[in-house]
Amino acid sequence: MSSRIILIGPPGAGKGTQAARLSEALGIPAISTGDIFRANVKGETELGKLAKRYMDAGEYVPDEVTNSMVADRLAQDDAAVGFLLDGYPRTSAQVDELDRILAAEDTAIEHVVELTADTDEVVARLLARAQTEGRSDDSEDVIRHRLDVYEEQTQPLTDIYRSRGLLRQVDGLGDVDDITERILSSIR
């Protein structure tokens, strides 16, 4: 099954877990911008060296560098039949660039799945994860701020994809298998 999917959702909604499960179920690679950055930095590619300079300075990696890394990853053979993007696009400008990248290959995004979750439940999940992982910097205030930033940055993207008829909102809370099945049902 050919699928080009974007998976979005707030921190703590289970995107990583669901991306791995969907990748296996659909036979397409799950592509995370975090993984792309780490692979390029570790492989000391030109883009990786450029990104590392920004990251080491504590700055955001500019869109043009991120876009180039994503374009390079989508050009790899395993993504020819489809892919699941996690963490990209994050801005309206990145949506436009992704559209251009895919149009050059005469393809397009087919589904945008937004995992939704109750804010208090997500905060509880992230506080538990912070405690388990020893991340003392993840206080409730910091987590709630991250969720506010996510909401602010993501709203324009969900509006774009909703207007195109591509957005599927799926409840991200509950049993992991049930969530996976809800996502698969939403894109069939």
CSV table of C-alpha atoms in Angstrom, one decimal:
chain,number,residue,atom,x,y,z
A,1,MET,CA,0.0,0.0,0.0
A,2,SER,CA,1.5,3.3,-1.1
A,3,SER,CA,1.1,5.9,1.6
A,4,ARG,CA,2.5,9.4,2.2
A,5,ILE,CA,1.6,10.3,5.7
A,6,ILE,CA,2.3,13.1,8.2
A,7,LEU,CA,1.9,12.3,11.8
A,8,ILE,CA,1.5,15.2,14.2
A,9,GLY,CA,0.5,15.6,17.8
A,10,PRO,CA,1.6,17.2,21.0
A,11,PRO,CA,4.6,16.0,23.0
A,12,GLY,CA,3.6,12.9,25.0
A,13,ALA,CA,0.8,11.9,22.6
A,14,GLY,CA,2.6,8.7,21.5
A,15,LYS,CA,3.8,9.7,18.1
A,16,GLY,CA,7.0,7.8,18.3
A,17,THR,CA,5.3,4.6,19.3
A,18,GLN,CA,2.6,4.9,16.7
A,19,ALA,CA,5.1,5.9,14.0
A,20,ALA,CA,7.0,2.6,14.5
A,21,ARG,CA,3.8,0.6,14.5
A,22,LEU,CA,2.4,2.2,11.4
A,23,SER,CA,5.7,1.9,9.6
A,24,GLU,CA,5.6,-1.9,10.2
A,25,ALA,CA,1.9,-2.2,9.4
A,26,LEU,CA,2.2,-0.2,6.2
A,27,GLY,CA,5.6,-1.3,5.0
A,28,ILE,CA,6.9,2.3,4.8
A,29,PRO,CA,9.7,4.0,6.6
A,30,ALA,CA,9.0,6.2,9.6
A,31,ILE,CA,11.0,9.4,9.0
A,32,SER,CA,11.7,11.6,12.0
A,33,THR,CA,13.5,14.9,11.6
A,34,GLY,CA,15.4,14.2,14.8
A,35,ASP,CA,16.7,10.9,13.4
A,36,ILE,CA,17.6,12.7,10.1
A,37,PHE,CA,19.6,15.3,12.0
A,38,ARG,CA,21.4,12.8,14.2
A,39,ALA,CA,22.3,10.6,11.1
A,40,ASN,CA,23.6,13.6,9.2
A,41,VAL,CA,25.6,14.9,12.2
A,42,LYS,CA,27.0,11.4,13.0
A,43,GLY,CA,27.8,10.8,9.3
A,44,GLU,CA,29.5,14.2,9.1
A,45,THR,CA,27.7,15.1,5.9
A,46,GLU,CA,27.9,18.7,4.7
A,47,LEU,CA,24.4,19.3,5.8
A,48,GLY,CA,25.2,17.6,9.2
A,49,LYS,CA,28.2,19.8,9.7
A,50,LEU,CA,26.1,22.9,9.0
A,51,ALA,CA,23.2,21.8,11.2
A,52,LYS,CA,25.7,20.9,14.0
A,53,ARG,CA,27.0,24.5,14.0
A,54,TYR,CA,23.6,25.8,14.7
A,55,MET,CA,22.7,23.1,17.2
A,56,ASP,CA,26.0,23.7,19.1
A,57,ALA,CA,25.2,27.4,19.3
A,58,GLY,CA,21.8,26.5,20.8
A,59,GLU,CA,20.0,28.0,17.7
A,60,TYR,CA,17.3,26.5,15.5
A,61,VAL,CA,18.5,24.8,12.4
A,62,PRO,CA,17.3,27.1,9.5
A,63,ASP,CA,14.4,25.8,7.3
A,64,GLU,CA,16.7,25.6,4.3
A,65,VAL,CA,19.0,23.1,6.0
A,66,THR,CA,16.1,21.1,7.4
A,67,ASN,CA,14.3,21.1,4.1
A,68,SER,CA,17.5,19.9,2.3
A,69,MET,CA,17.9,17.0,4.8
A,70,VAL,CA,14.3,16.0,4.4
A,71,ALA,CA,14.5,16.2,0.6
A,72,ASP,CA,17.6,14.0,0.6
A,73,ARG,CA,15.9,11.4,2.9
A,74,LEU,CA,12.7,11.3,0.8
A,75,ALA,CA,14.8,10.6,-2.3
A,76,GLN,CA,16.2,7.4,-0.8
A,77,ASP,CA,14.8,4.1,-2.3
A,78,ASP,CA,12.9,3.0,0.7
A,79,ALA,CA,10.7,6.1,0.6
A,80,ALA,CA,9.7,5.6,-3.0
A,81,VAL,CA,6.5,3.7,-2.2
A,82,GLY,CA,5.6,5.9,0.8
A,83,PHE,CA,6.7,7.3,4.1
A,84,LEU,CA,5.5,8.5,7.4
A,85,LEU,CA,6.9,11.9,8.5
A,86,ASP,CA,7.2,12.7,12.2
A,87,GLY,CA,8.3,16.2,13.2
A,88,TYR,CA,8.1,17.7,9.7
A,89,PRO,CA,6.7,20.0,8.5
A,90,ARG,CA,6.6,22.3,11.5
A,91,THR,CA,5.9,25.6,9.7
A,92,SER,CA,3.8,26.8,6.8
A,93,ALA,CA,6.9,27.5,4.9
A,94,GLN,CA,8.0,23.9,5.4
A,95,VAL,CA,4.5,22.8,4.2
A,96,ASP,CA,5.1,24.7,1.0
A,97,GLU,CA,8.6,23.2,0.6
A,98,LEU,CA,7.3,19.7,1.1
A,99,ASP,CA,4.7,20.3,-1.5
A,100,ARG,CA,7.4,21.4,-3.9
A,101,ILE,CA,9.6,18.4,-3.1
A,102,LEU,CA,6.8,15.9,-3.7
A,103,ALA,CA,5.4,17.7,-6.8
A,104,ALA,CA,8.9,17.3,-8.4
A,105,GLU,CA,8.3,13.5,-8.0
A,106,ASP,CA,4.6,13.8,-9.1
A,107,THR,CA,3.4,12.8,-5.7
A,108,ALA,CA,1.7,14.4,-2.7
A,109,ILE,CA,0.8,13.9,0.9
A,110,GLU,CA,-2.2,11.6,1.2
A,111,HIS,CA,-3.0,11.7,4.9
A,112,VAL,CA,-2.2,13.9,7.9
A,113,VAL,CA,-3.0,12.2,11.2
A,114,GLU,CA,-3.2,14.4,14.2
A,115,LEU,CA,-3.1,12.5,17.5
A,116,THR,CA,-5.2,14.3,20.0
A,117,ALA,CA,-4.9,14.0,23.7
A,118,ASP,CA,-6.3,15.6,26.8
A,119,THR,CA,-3.7,18.2,28.1
A,120,ASP,CA,-3.8,17.0,31.7
A,121,GLU,CA,-3.3,13.4,30.6
A,122,VAL,CA,-0.3,14.4,28.4
A,123,VAL,CA,1.2,16.4,31.3
A,124,ALA,CA,0.8,13.4,33.6
A,125,ARG,CA,2.5,11.2,31.0
A,126,LEU,CA,5.4,13.6,30.5
A,127,LEU,CA,5.9,14.1,34.2
A,128,ALA,CA,6.0,10.3,34.7
A,129,ARG,CA,8.4,10.0,31.8
A,130,ALA,CA,10.6,12.8,33.1
A,131,GLN,CA,10.8,11.0,36.5
A,132,THR,CA,11.6,7.7,34.9
A,133,GLU,CA,14.3,9.2,32.7
A,134,GLY,CA,15.6,11.5,35.4
A,135,ARG,CA,14.8,14.6,33.5
A,136,SER,CA,14.5,17.1,36.4
A,137,ASP,CA,14.2,20.0,34.0
A,138,ASP,CA,10.8,18.8,32.8
A,139,SER,CA,8.6,20.4,35.4
A,140,GLU,CA,4.9,20.8,35.0
A,141,ASP,CA,5.3,24.5,34.0
A,142,VAL,CA,7.9,23.6,31.4
A,143,ILE,CA,5.7,20.9,30.0
A,144,ARG,CA,2.6,23.1,29.8
A,145,HIS,CA,4.7,25.8,28.1
A,146,ARG,CA,5.9,23.2,25.5
A,147,LEU,CA,2.3,22.2,24.9
A,148,ASP,CA,1.2,25.8,24.4
A,149,VAL,CA,4.1,26.4,21.9
A,150,TYR,CA,3.1,23.2,20.1
A,151,GLU,CA,-0.5,24.4,19.9
A,152,GLU,CA,0.5,27.8,18.6
A,153,GLN,CA,2.9,26.4,16.0
A,154,THR,CA,0.7,23.5,14.9
A,155,GLN,CA,-2.6,25.3,14.4
A,156,PRO,CA,-1.6,26.9,11.0
A,157,LEU,CA,-0.6,23.4,9.8
A,158,THR,CA,-3.8,21.7,10.8
A,159,ASP,CA,-5.7,24.5,9.2
A,160,ILE,CA,-3.8,24.0,5.9
A,161,TYR,CA,-4.3,20.3,5.9
A,162,ARG,CA,-7.9,20.5,7.0
A,163,SER,CA,-8.7,22.9,4.2
A,164,ARG,CA,-7.2,20.3,1.8
A,165,GLY,CA,-9.4,17.5,3.2
A,166,LEU,CA,-6.3,15.6,4.4
A,167,LEU,CA,-6.5,16.0,8.2
A,168,ARG,CA,-7.7,13.0,10.3
A,169,GLN,CA,-7.9,13.6,14.0
A,170,VAL,CA,-7.5,10.5,16.1
A,171,ASP,CA,-7.7,10.1,19.8
A,172,GLY,CA,-4.2,9.3,21.0
A,173,LEU,CA,-5.3,8.0,24.5
A,174,GLY,CA,-6.0,4.5,25.4
A,175,ASP,CA,-4.6,1.1,24.6
A,176,VAL,CA,-1.7,1.2,22.1
A,177,ASP,CA,-3.2,-1.4,19.8
A,178,ASP,CA,-6.5,0.4,19.8
A,179,ILE,CA,-4.9,3.7,18.9
A,180,THR,CA,-3.0,2.0,16.0
A,181,GLU,CA,-6.2,0.5,14.7
A,182,ARG,CA,-8.0,3.9,14.9
A,183,ILE,CA,-5.2,5.5,12.9
A,184,LEU,CA,-5.3,2.7,10.3
A,185,SER,CA,-9.1,2.9,10.0
A,186,SER,CA,-8.9,6.7,9.6
A,187,ILE,CA,-6.6,6.4,6.5
A,188,ARG,CA,-8.3,3.5,4.8
